[in-house]
Amino acid sequence: MTTTNTGRAAPGVAAEPQLDVRPKQGVLKRVGVFCRTKPLGAISAAIIILTILTAILAPFIAPYDPLDLNHEPFAAPAADKLLGADELGRDVFSRIIFGARVSMYVGLASVLIGISLGTIIGIISAYVGGIIDLAIQRIVDALMAFPAIIMALGLTAVLGSSVNNIVAALVVILLPGAIRVIRAQVLSIKELDYTLAAQAIGARPWRIMLRHILPNVVASYIVLSTITLGLAIIIEASLTFLGVGISADIPTWGGMLTEGAQKYIRTAWWLAVAPGLAISVVVFAINFLGDALRDTLDPRLRGR
């Protein structure tokens, strides 16, 4: 006589746990879901990727050398010069393309270094606690007491106005905010059951931080990076606009905006509009992508 398995456990016998056998989504499927649910974020990501590729391939994409005098001074936009020419006859479109190299390098380098260091220090500060945490937080409070642009001006005046010095100044500016955000998240993660269980079985602190805490702050790292990238680009452009940024010999969006807005806004409007529009589009795209990633990666906001 055969028996039929109805899925119920016999009296006095514990039911077998039901396993979740649903296949995990692949990377391409996740990207497809993201594009459907967050179309604005997907468009923003495409703009950022296109900007990065443009910066990398600038020597092959730009129709002219950014320093060559190819046109008449103040030549208006036309078919052979899409964004016109500046006061010396240099092609504005080519300078916008090469200017993306500096803006994206400064933004990406400062964010990668600053947010990575902030994540490491934030994890150590929250997990170790005690006098180490207290000392780190007092330094963070002191750094965050200064407005970002004021600190950038001071650091640039001390370090100099080279590209790498501006990256270093931006790292100092981005660091305290990243430390505070990551520390707040780790303070809650360290009290979760799996972290306490790892401590109970004698796992070393560095192993707990690497294996159990670090993977759980990756989402915050990604969102922080996208949000602060826009801030870094704006600060770099602001420093150049205020006259303490990168040398005028190097084409940058901030430098072009400074020249166009301060000297030629009435006679050659395209000299200010073109770099201003480039900065605005990229920064808005970064902010929209950051919002979309936050909504996607944060379980509390995933259903919105």
PDB file of C-alpha atoms in Angstrom:
ATOM      1  CA  MET A   1       0.000   0.000   0.000  1.00  0.00           C
ATOM      2  CA  THR A   2       1.433   3.294  -1.008  1.00  0.00           C
ATOM      3  CA  THR A   3       1.087   6.537   0.850  1.00  0.00           C
ATOM      4  CA  THR A   4       0.659   9.955  -0.617  1.00  0.00           C
ATOM      5  CA  ASN A   5       2.925  12.779   0.567  1.00  0.00           C
ATOM      6  CA  THR A   6       0.608  15.699   1.320  1.00  0.00           C
ATOM      7  CA  GLY A   7       3.398  17.958   2.541  1.00  0.00           C
ATOM      8  CA  ARG A   8       2.223  17.673   6.191  1.00  0.00           C
ATOM      9  CA  ALA A   9       4.399  16.331   8.940  1.00  0.00           C
ATOM     10  CA  ALA A  10       3.185  13.426  11.038  1.00  0.00           C
ATOM     11  CA  PRO A  11       2.076  14.230  14.599  1.00  0.00           C
ATOM     12  CA  GLY A  12       5.086  14.670  16.830  1.00  0.00           C
ATOM     13  CA  VAL A  13       7.490  14.887  13.874  1.00  0.00           C
ATOM     14  CA  ALA A  14       9.132  18.224  12.970  1.00  0.00           C
ATOM     15  CA  ALA A  15       8.388  19.463   9.495  1.00  0.00           C
ATOM     16  CA  GLU A  16      11.288  19.691   7.105  1.00  0.00           C
ATOM     17  CA  PRO A  17      12.348  23.269   6.338  1.00  0.00           C
ATOM     18  CA  GLN A  18      11.280  24.581   2.967  1.00  0.00           C
ATOM     19  CA  LEU A  19      14.255  25.648   0.896  1.00  0.00           C
ATOM     20  CA  ASP A  20      14.150  28.632  -1.421  1.00  0.00           C
ATOM     21  CA  VAL A  21      15.162  27.131  -4.743  1.00  0.00           C
ATOM     22  CA  ARG A  22      14.337  30.145  -6.856  1.00  0.00           C
ATOM     23  CA  PRO A  23      17.249  30.882  -9.216  1.00  0.00           C
ATOM     24  CA  LYS A  24      19.133  34.084  -8.608  1.00  0.00           C
ATOM     25  CA  GLN A  25      18.846  36.786 -11.223  1.00  0.00           C
ATOM     26  CA  GLY A  26      21.814  37.175 -13.532  1.00  0.00           C
ATOM     27  CA  VAL A  27      23.603  40.454 -14.031  1.00  0.00           C
ATOM     28  CA  LEU A  28      21.974  41.160 -17.402  1.00  0.00           C
ATOM     29  CA  LYS A  29      18.524  40.408 -16.022  1.00  0.00           C
ATOM     30  CA  ARG A  30      19.123  42.743 -13.086  1.00  0.00           C
ATOM     31  CA  VAL A  31      20.234  45.459 -15.483  1.00  0.00           C
ATOM     32  CA  GLY A  32      17.074  44.904 -17.528  1.00  0.00           C
ATOM     33  CA  VAL A  33      14.888  45.162 -14.418  1.00  0.00           C
ATOM     34  CA  PHE A  34      16.717  48.344 -13.399  1.00  0.00           C
ATOM     35  CA  CYS A  35      16.136  49.886 -16.839  1.00  0.00           C
ATOM     36  CA  ARG A  36      12.412  49.070 -16.692  1.00  0.00           C
ATOM     37  CA  THR A  37      11.811  50.201 -13.129  1.00  0.00           C
ATOM     38  CA  LYS A  38      14.193  53.185 -13.109  1.00  0.00           C
ATOM     39  CA  PRO A  39      14.282  54.533 -16.689  1.00  0.00           C
ATOM     40  CA  LEU A  40      15.620  57.918 -15.578  1.00  0.00           C
ATOM     41  CA  GLY A  41      18.424  56.195 -13.696  1.00  0.00           C
ATOM     42  CA  ALA A  42      19.216  54.064 -16.751  1.00  0.00           C
ATOM     43  CA  ILE A  43      19.375  57.120 -19.022  1.00  0.00           C
ATOM     44  CA  SER A  44      21.604  58.848 -16.467  1.00  0.00           C
ATOM     45  CA  ALA A  45      23.924  55.836 -16.356  1.00  0.00           C
ATOM     46  CA  ALA A  46      24.157  55.893 -20.156  1.00  0.00           C
ATOM     47  CA  ILE A  47      25.084  59.601 -20.078  1.00  0.00           C
ATOM     48  CA  ILE A  48      27.811  58.980 -17.487  1.00  0.00           C
ATOM     49  CA  ILE A  49      29.237  56.007 -19.392  1.00  0.00           C
ATOM     50  CA  LEU A  50      29.194  58.027 -22.625  1.00  0.00           C
ATOM     51  CA  THR A  51      31.005  60.897 -20.888  1.00  0.00           C
ATOM     52  CA  ILE A  52      33.686  58.571 -19.541  1.00  0.00           C
ATOM     53  CA  LEU A  53      34.191  56.965 -22.948  1.00  0.00           C
ATOM     54  CA  THR A  54      34.372  60.403 -24.540  1.00  0.00           C
ATOM     55  CA  ALA A  55      37.057  61.434 -22.061  1.00  0.00           C
ATOM     56  CA  ILE A  56      39.074  58.275 -22.742  1.00  0.00           C
ATOM     57  CA  LEU A  57      38.759  58.510 -26.526  1.00  0.00           C
ATOM     58  CA  ALA A  58      39.095  62.308 -26.724  1.00  0.00           C
ATOM     59  CA  PRO A  59      42.147  62.292 -29.068  1.00  0.00           C
ATOM     60  CA  PHE A  60      40.202  60.151 -31.560  1.00  0.00           C
ATOM     61  CA  ILE A  61      36.804  61.865 -31.244  1.00  0.00           C
ATOM     62  CA  ALA A  62      37.704  65.556 -31.137  1.00  0.00           C
ATOM     63  CA  PRO A  63      37.741  67.116 -34.624  1.00  0.00           C
ATOM     64  CA  TYR A  64      40.584  69.506 -33.722  1.00  0.00           C
ATOM     65  CA  ASP A  65      43.428  69.806 -31.258  1.00  0.00           C
ATOM     66  CA  PRO A  66      42.116  71.825 -28.284  1.00  0.00           C
ATOM     67  CA  LEU A  67      45.107  74.170 -28.391  1.00  0.00           C
ATOM     68  CA  ASP A  68      45.283  74.786 -32.144  1.00  0.00           C
ATOM     69  CA  LEU A  69      43.957  78.021 -33.629  1.00  0.00           C
ATOM     70  CA  ASN A  70      41.659  76.560 -36.269  1.00  0.00           C
ATOM     71  CA  HIS A  71      38.993  79.255 -36.643  1.00  0.00           C
ATOM     72  CA  GLU A  72      38.459  82.965 -36.566  1.00  0.00           C
ATOM     73  CA  PRO A  73      38.255  84.381 -33.013  1.00  0.00           C
ATOM     74  CA  PHE A  74      34.693  84.351 -31.650  1.00  0.00           C
ATOM     75  CA  ALA A  75      33.399  82.426 -34.657  1.00  0.00           C
ATOM     76  CA  ALA A  76      29.751  81.542 -34.064  1.00  0.00           C
ATOM     77  CA  PRO A  77      28.560  77.902 -34.031  1.00  0.00           C
ATOM     78  CA  ALA A  78      28.300  76.419 -37.536  1.00  0.00           C
ATOM     79  CA  ALA A  79      28.460  73.066 -39.315  1.00  0.00           C
ATOM     80  CA  ASP A  80      32.267  72.897 -39.249  1.00  0.00           C
ATOM     81  CA  LYS A  81      32.472  74.235 -35.692  1.00  0.00           C
ATOM     82  CA  LEU A  82      29.490  72.899 -33.762  1.00  0.00           C
ATOM     83  CA  LEU A  83      30.032  75.046 -30.658  1.00  0.00           C
ATOM     84  CA  GLY A  84      31.909  77.931 -32.249  1.00  0.00           C
ATOM     85  CA  ALA A  85      35.368  79.211 -31.387  1.00  0.00           C
ATOM     86  CA  ASP A  86      36.814  81.062 -28.410  1.00  0.00           C
ATOM     87  CA  GLU A  87      38.685  84.364 -28.241  1.00  0.00           C
ATOM     88  CA  LEU A  88      41.803  82.800 -29.785  1.00  0.00           C
ATOM     89  CA  GLY A  89      40.048  80.766 -32.473  1.00  0.00           C
ATOM     90  CA  ARG A  90      40.247  77.410 -30.691  1.00  0.00           C
ATOM     91  CA  ASP A  91      37.434  74.947 -31.348  1.00  0.00           C
ATOM     92  CA  VAL A  92      35.038  74.953 -28.359  1.00  0.00           C
ATOM     93  CA  PHE A  93      33.601  71.498 -29.123  1.00  0.00           C
ATOM     94  CA  SER A  94      37.075  69.937 -29.070  1.00  0.00           C
ATOM     95  CA  ARG A  95      37.892  71.733 -25.836  1.00  0.00           C
ATOM     96  CA  ILE A  96      34.670  70.436 -24.250  1.00  0.00           C
ATOM     97  CA  ILE A  97      35.649  66.883 -25.185  1.00  0.00           C
ATOM     98  CA  PHE A  98      39.171  67.229 -23.777  1.00  0.00           C
ATOM     99  CA  GLY A  99      37.833  69.087 -20.748  1.00  0.00           C
ATOM    100  CA  ALA A 100      35.825  65.986 -19.863  1.00  0.00           C
ATOM    101  CA  ARG A 101      39.113  64.152 -19.265  1.00  0.00           C
ATOM    102  CA  VAL A 102      40.105  66.492 -16.439  1.00  0.00           C
ATOM    103  CA  SER A 103      36.655  66.744 -14.850  1.00  0.00           C
ATOM    104  CA  MET A 104      36.029  62.997 -14.886  1.00  0.00           C
ATOM    105  CA  TYR A 105      39.562  62.160 -13.734  1.00  0.00           C
ATOM    106  CA  VAL A 106      39.353  64.580 -10.808  1.00  0.00           C
ATOM    107  CA  GLY A 107      35.871  63.391  -9.888  1.00  0.00           C
ATOM    108  CA  LEU A 108      36.458  59.650 -10.212  1.00  0.00           C
ATOM    109  CA  ALA A 109      39.907  59.656  -8.575  1.00  0.00           C
ATOM    110  CA  SER A 110      38.818  61.740  -5.590  1.00  0.00           C
ATOM    111  CA  VAL A 111      35.651  59.679  -5.070  1.00  0.00           C
ATOM    112  CA  LEU A 112      37.430  56.333  -5.422  1.00  0.00           C
ATOM    113  CA  ILE A 113      40.128  57.287  -2.912  1.00  0.00           C
ATOM    114  CA  GLY A 114      37.971  59.342  -0.550  1.00  0.00           C
ATOM    115  CA  ILE A 115      34.972  57.007  -0.277  1.00  0.00           C
ATOM    116  CA  SER A 116      37.194  53.905  -0.080  1.00  0.00           C
ATOM    117  CA  LEU A 117      39.259  55.384   2.765  1.00  0.00           C
ATOM    118  CA  GLY A 118      36.088  56.627   4.432  1.00  0.00           C
ATOM    119  CA  THR A 119      34.564  53.150   4.270  1.00  0.00           C
ATOM    120  CA  ILE A 120      37.635  51.502   5.805  1.00  0.00           C
ATOM    121  CA  ILE A 121      37.969  54.085   8.577  1.00  0.00           C
ATOM    122  CA  GLY A 122      34.213  54.057   9.243  1.00  0.00           C
ATOM    123  CA  ILE A 123      34.173  50.268   9.681  1.00  0.00           C
ATOM    124  CA  ILE A 124      37.176  50.325  12.024  1.00  0.00           C
ATOM    125  CA  SER A 125      35.778  53.233  14.021  1.00  0.00           C
ATOM    126  CA  ALA A 126      32.379  51.617  14.569  1.00  0.00           C
ATOM    127  CA  TYR A 127      33.585  48.067  15.212  1.00  0.00           C
ATOM    128  CA  VAL A 128      36.548  48.817  17.491  1.00  0.00           C
ATOM    129  CA  GLY A 129      34.834  51.631  19.378  1.00  0.00           C
ATOM    130  CA  GLY A 130      36.315  53.084  22.528  1.00  0.00           C
ATOM    131  CA  ILE A 131      38.947  55.794  22.400  1.00  0.00           C
ATOM    132  CA  ILE A 132      39.732  55.057  18.733  1.00  0.00           C
ATOM    133  CA  ASP A 133      36.137  55.731  17.733  1.00  0.00           C
ATOM    134  CA  LEU A 134      36.040  58.848  19.908  1.00  0.00           C
ATOM    135  CA  ALA A 135      39.238  60.262  18.380  1.00  0.00           C
ATOM    136  CA  ILE A 136      38.117  59.572  14.812  1.00  0.00           C
ATOM    137  CA  GLN A 137      34.724  61.164  15.365  1.00  0.00           C
ATOM    138  CA  ARG A 138      36.230  64.313  16.886  1.00  0.00           C
ATOM    139  CA  ILE A 139      38.450  64.696  13.797  1.00  0.00           C
ATOM    140  CA  VAL A 140      35.409  64.143  11.574  1.00  0.00           C
ATOM    141  CA  ASP A 141      33.453  66.792  13.487  1.00  0.00           C
ATOM    142  CA  ALA A 142      36.320  69.261  13.082  1.00  0.00           C
ATOM    143  CA  LEU A 143      36.562  68.658   9.321  1.00  0.00           C
ATOM    144  CA  MET A 144      32.806  68.899   8.788  1.00  0.00           C
ATOM    145  CA  ALA A 145      32.689  72.244  10.613  1.00  0.00           C
ATOM    146  CA  PHE A 146      34.154  73.921   7.514  1.00  0.00           C
ATOM    147  CA  PRO A 147      32.061  74.483   4.364  1.00  0.00           C
ATOM    148  CA  ALA A 148      33.330  72.330   1.516  1.00  0.00           C
ATOM    149  CA  ILE A 149      34.257  75.182  -0.809  1.00  0.00           C
ATOM    150  CA  ILE A 150      36.091  77.086   1.971  1.00  0.00           C
ATOM    151  CA  MET A 151      38.131  74.004   2.841  1.00  0.00           C
ATOM    152  CA  ALA A 152      38.845  73.407  -0.846  1.00  0.00           C
ATOM    153  CA  LEU A 153      40.125  76.962  -1.242  1.00  0.00           C
ATOM    154  CA  GLY A 154      42.365  76.650   1.812  1.00  0.00           C
ATOM    155  CA  LEU A 155      43.812  73.266   0.859  1.00  0.00           C
ATOM    156  CA  THR A 156      44.412  74.346  -2.736  1.00  0.00           C
ATOM    157  CA  ALA A 157      46.201  77.477  -1.527  1.00  0.00           C
ATOM    158  CA  VAL A 158      48.490  75.331   0.637  1.00  0.00           C
ATOM    159  CA  LEU A 159      49.055  72.393  -1.727  1.00  0.00           C
ATOM    160  CA  GLY A 160      49.020  74.214  -5.063  1.00  0.00           C
ATOM    161  CA  SER A 161      46.679  74.131  -8.029  1.00  0.00           C
ATOM    162  CA  SER A 162      47.853  71.045  -9.908  1.00  0.00           C
ATOM    163  CA  VAL A 163      45.384  68.316 -10.873  1.00  0.00           C
ATOM    164  CA  ASN A 164      46.671  65.829  -8.302  1.00  0.00           C
ATOM    165  CA  ASN A 165      46.648  68.446  -5.533  1.00  0.00           C
ATOM    166  CA  ILE A 166      43.008  69.215  -6.263  1.00  0.00           C
ATOM    167  CA  VAL A 167      42.280  65.480  -6.073  1.00  0.00           C
ATOM    168  CA  ALA A 168      44.012  65.376  -2.677  1.00  0.00           C
ATOM    169  CA  ALA A 169      41.974  68.364  -1.464  1.00  0.00           C
ATOM    170  CA  LEU A 170      38.737  66.717  -2.602  1.00  0.00           C
ATOM    171  CA  VAL A 171      39.683  63.493  -0.812  1.00  0.00           C
ATOM    172  CA  VAL A 172      39.982  65.417   2.464  1.00  0.00           C
ATOM    173  CA  ILE A 173      36.585  67.033   1.821  1.00  0.00           C
ATOM    174  CA  LEU A 174      34.779  63.776   0.957  1.00  0.00           C
ATOM    175  CA  LEU A 175      36.373  61.691   3.708  1.00  0.00           C
ATOM    176  CA  PRO A 176      34.453  62.823   6.840  1.00  0.00           C
ATOM    177  CA  GLY A 177      30.997  62.422   5.296  1.00  0.00           C
ATOM    178  CA  ALA A 178      31.817  58.896   4.126  1.00  0.00           C
ATOM    179  CA  ILE A 179      33.187  57.942   7.557  1.00  0.00           C
ATOM    180  CA  ARG A 180      30.040  59.152   9.303  1.00  0.00           C
ATOM    181  CA  VAL A 181      27.614  57.367   6.963  1.00  0.00           C
ATOM    182  CA  ILE A 182      29.470  54.030   7.015  1.00  0.00           C
ATOM    183  CA  ARG A 183      30.030  54.184  10.784  1.00  0.00           C
ATOM    184  CA  ALA A 184      26.304  54.650  11.417  1.00  0.00           C
ATOM    185  CA  GLN A 185      25.501  51.572   9.334  1.00  0.00           C
ATOM    186  CA  VAL A 186      28.201  49.409  10.909  1.00  0.00           C
ATOM    187  CA  LEU A 187      26.973  50.268  14.426  1.00  0.00           C
ATOM    188  CA  SER A 188      23.731  48.458  13.594  1.00  0.00           C
ATOM    189  CA  ILE A 189      25.356  45.609  11.643  1.00  0.00           C
ATOM    190  CA  LYS A 190      27.694  44.709  14.521  1.00  0.00           C
ATOM    191  CA  GLU A 191      24.674  43.962  16.726  1.00  0.00           C
ATOM    192  CA  LEU A 192      23.034  41.535  14.298  1.00  0.00           C
ATOM    193  CA  ASP A 193      22.862  37.819  15.099  1.00  0.00           C
ATOM    194  CA  TYR A 194      25.368  36.611  12.510  1.00  0.00           C
ATOM    195  CA  THR A 195      27.970  39.125  13.679  1.00  0.00           C
ATOM    196  CA  LEU A 196      27.457  38.203  17.327  1.00  0.00           C
ATOM    197  CA  ALA A 197      27.632  34.508  16.389  1.00  0.00           C
ATOM    198  CA  ALA A 198      30.970  35.063  14.649  1.00  0.00           C
ATOM    199  CA  GLN A 199      32.275  36.787  17.779  1.00  0.00           C
ATOM    200  CA  ALA A 200      30.990  33.942  19.970  1.00  0.00           C
ATOM    201  CA  ILE A 201      32.906  31.285  18.054  1.00  0.00           C
ATOM    202  CA  GLY A 202      36.116  33.296  18.396  1.00  0.00           C
ATOM    203  CA  ALA A 203      36.469  34.796  14.922  1.00  0.00           C
ATOM    204  CA  ARG A 204      39.118  37.481  14.795  1.00  0.00           C
ATOM    205  CA  PRO A 205      37.963  41.111  14.472  1.00  0.00           C
ATOM    206  CA  TRP A 206      39.619  41.651  11.090  1.00  0.00           C
ATOM    207  CA  ARG A 207      37.911  38.537   9.720  1.00  0.00           C
ATOM    208  CA  ILE A 208      34.513  39.684  10.983  1.00  0.00           C
ATOM    209  CA  MET A 209      35.013  43.098   9.422  1.00  0.00           C
ATOM    210  CA  LEU A 210      36.048  41.604   6.062  1.00  0.00           C
ATOM    211  CA  ARG A 211      33.636  38.667   5.854  1.00  0.00           C
ATOM    212  CA  HIS A 212      30.514  39.893   7.629  1.00  0.00           C
ATOM    213  CA  ILE A 213      30.517  43.695   7.767  1.00  0.00           C
ATOM    214  CA  LEU A 214      32.212  44.898   4.571  1.00  0.00           C
ATOM    215  CA  PRO A 215      29.854  43.024   2.166  1.00  0.00           C
ATOM    216  CA  ASN A 216      26.874  44.640   3.893  1.00  0.00           C
ATOM    217  CA  VAL A 217      28.073  48.201   3.299  1.00  0.00           C
ATOM    218  CA  VAL A 218      28.753  47.763  -0.436  1.00  0.00           C
ATOM    219  CA  ALA A 219      25.345  49.226  -1.324  1.00  0.00           C
ATOM    220  CA  SER A 220      26.049  52.330   0.766  1.00  0.00           C
ATOM    221  CA  TYR A 221      29.490  52.597  -0.857  1.00  0.00           C
ATOM    222  CA  ILE A 222      27.989  52.601  -4.347  1.00  0.00           C
ATOM    223  CA  VAL A 223      25.330  55.182  -3.494  1.00  0.00           C
ATOM    224  CA  LEU A 224      27.838  57.420  -1.707  1.00  0.00           C
ATOM    225  CA  SER A 225      30.189  57.257  -4.682  1.00  0.00           C
ATOM    226  CA  THR A 226      27.563  58.330  -7.204  1.00  0.00           C
ATOM    227  CA  ILE A 227      26.245  61.158  -5.022  1.00  0.00           C
ATOM    228  CA  THR A 228      29.667  62.580  -4.142  1.00  0.00           C
ATOM    229  CA  LEU A 229      30.947  62.324  -7.730  1.00  0.00           C
ATOM    230  CA  GLY A 230      28.690  65.187  -8.737  1.00  0.00           C
ATOM    231  CA  LEU A 231      29.850  67.220  -5.743  1.00  0.00           C
ATOM    232  CA  ALA A 232      33.513  66.649  -6.656  1.00  0.00           C
ATOM    233  CA  ILE A 233      32.972  67.838 -10.240  1.00  0.00           C
ATOM    234  CA  ILE A 234      31.159  70.964  -9.037  1.00  0.00           C
ATOM    235  CA  ILE A 235      33.892  71.810  -6.513  1.00  0.00           C
ATOM    236  CA  GLU A 236      36.624  71.379  -9.149  1.00  0.00           C
ATOM    237  CA  ALA A 237      34.737  73.685 -11.532  1.00  0.00           C
ATOM    238  CA  SER A 238      34.113  76.179  -8.706  1.00  0.00           C
ATOM    239  CA  LEU A 239      37.800  76.323  -7.803  1.00  0.00           C
ATOM    240  CA  THR A 240      38.708  77.115 -11.395  1.00  0.00           C
ATOM    241  CA  PHE A 241      35.896  79.664 -11.575  1.00  0.00           C
ATOM    242  CA  LEU A 242      37.313  81.369  -8.459  1.00  0.00           C
ATOM    243  CA  GLY A 243      40.783  81.487 -10.007  1.00  0.00           C
ATOM    244  CA  VAL A 244      42.560  78.910  -7.815  1.00  0.00           C
ATOM    245  CA  GLY A 245      41.932  75.799  -9.876  1.00  0.00           C
ATOM    246  CA  ILE A 246      43.803  74.043 -12.635  1.00  0.00           C
ATOM    247  CA  SER A 247      46.079  76.064 -14.928  1.00  0.00           C
ATOM    248  CA  ALA A 248      44.425  77.846 -17.837  1.00  0.00           C
ATOM    249  CA  ASP A 249      46.748  75.988 -20.233  1.00  0.00           C
ATOM    250  CA  ILE A 250      44.755  72.796 -19.586  1.00  0.00           C
ATOM    251  CA  PRO A 251      41.231  72.763 -21.072  1.00  0.00           C
ATOM    252  CA  THR A 252      38.721  72.196 -18.271  1.00  0.00           C
ATOM    253  CA  TRP A 253      34.997  72.795 -18.039  1.00  0.00           C
ATOM    254  CA  GLY A 254      35.490  75.074 -15.057  1.00  0.00           C
ATOM    255  CA  GLY A 255      38.164  77.136 -16.794  1.00  0.00           C
ATOM    256  CA  MET A 256      36.085  77.508 -19.950  1.00  0.00           C
ATOM    257  CA  LEU A 257      33.058  78.545 -17.897  1.00  0.00           C
ATOM    258  CA  THR A 258      35.143  81.120 -16.059  1.00  0.00           C
ATOM    259  CA  GLU A 259      36.453  82.720 -19.244  1.00  0.00           C
ATOM    260  CA  GLY A 260      33.095  82.709 -20.973  1.00  0.00           C
ATOM    261  CA  ALA A 261      30.982  83.948 -18.062  1.00  0.00           C
ATOM    262  CA  GLN A 262      33.320  86.645 -16.789  1.00  0.00           C
ATOM    263  CA  LYS A 263      34.530  88.146 -20.054  1.00  0.00           C
ATOM    264  CA  TYR A 264      32.442  87.198 -23.065  1.00  0.00           C
ATOM    265  CA  ILE A 265      28.907  86.382 -21.915  1.00  0.00           C
ATOM    266  CA  ARG A 266      27.484  89.357 -23.873  1.00  0.00           C
ATOM    267  CA  THR A 267      29.525  89.032 -27.042  1.00  0.00           C
ATOM    268  CA  ALA A 268      29.992  85.245 -27.350  1.00  0.00           C
ATOM    269  CA  TRP A 269      27.366  83.491 -25.224  1.00  0.00           C
ATOM    270  CA  TRP A 270      28.373  79.994 -26.404  1.00  0.00           C
ATOM    271  CA  LEU A 271      31.686  80.236 -24.535  1.00  0.00           C
ATOM    272  CA  ALA A 272      29.794  80.109 -21.226  1.00  0.00           C
ATOM    273  CA  VAL A 273      26.738  78.084 -22.242  1.00  0.00           C
ATOM    274  CA  ALA A 274      28.640  75.088 -23.683  1.00  0.00           C
ATOM    275  CA  PRO A 275      30.775  74.229 -20.607  1.00  0.00           C
ATOM    276  CA  GLY A 276      27.941  75.216 -18.241  1.00  0.00           C
ATOM    277  CA  LEU A 277      25.595  72.843 -20.035  1.00  0.00           C
ATOM    278  CA  ALA A 278      28.182  70.040 -19.964  1.00  0.00           C
ATOM    279  CA  ILE A 279      28.645  70.426 -16.199  1.00  0.00           C
ATOM    280  CA  SER A 280      24.890  70.589 -15.586  1.00  0.00           C
ATOM    281  CA  VAL A 281      24.028  67.529 -17.670  1.00  0.00           C
ATOM    282  CA  VAL A 282      26.721  65.339 -16.099  1.00  0.00           C
ATOM    283  CA  VAL A 283      25.995  66.443 -12.526  1.00  0.00           C
ATOM    284  CA  PHE A 284      22.240  65.971 -12.944  1.00  0.00           C
ATOM    285  CA  ALA A 285      22.841  62.529 -14.470  1.00  0.00           C
ATOM    286  CA  ILE A 286      25.051  61.542 -11.540  1.00  0.00           C
ATOM    287  CA  ASN A 287      22.463  62.713  -9.005  1.00  0.00           C
ATOM    288  CA  PHE A 288      19.604  60.923 -10.778  1.00  0.00           C
ATOM    289  CA  LEU A 289      21.664  57.726 -10.974  1.00  0.00           C
ATOM    290  CA  GLY A 290      22.506  58.009  -7.270  1.00  0.00           C
ATOM    291  CA  ASP A 291      18.828  58.337  -6.381  1.00  0.00           C
ATOM    292  CA  ALA A 292      17.917  55.352  -8.561  1.00  0.00           C
ATOM    293  CA  LEU A 293      20.661  53.167  -7.073  1.00  0.00           C
ATOM    294  CA  ARG A 294      19.660  54.164  -3.556  1.00  0.00           C
ATOM    295  CA  ASP A 295      16.034  53.178  -4.229  1.00  0.00           C
ATOM    296  CA  THR A 296      17.146  49.905  -5.801  1.00  0.00           C
ATOM    297  CA  LEU A 297      19.783  48.827  -3.283  1.00  0.00           C
ATOM    298  CA  ASP A 298      18.053  49.981  -0.092  1.00  0.00           C
ATOM    299  CA  PRO A 299      15.451  47.328   0.922  1.00  0.00           C
ATOM    300  CA  ARG A 300      13.377  49.974   2.710  1.00  0.00           C
ATOM    301  CA  LEU A 301      12.930  51.947  -0.527  1.00  0.00           C
ATOM    302  CA  ARG A 302      12.861  49.090  -3.038  1.00  0.00           C
ATOM    303  CA  GLY A 303       9.101  49.090  -3.436  1.00  0.00           C
ATOM    304  CA  ARG A 304       8.810  52.747  -4.405  1.00  0.00           C
TER     305      ARG A 304
END
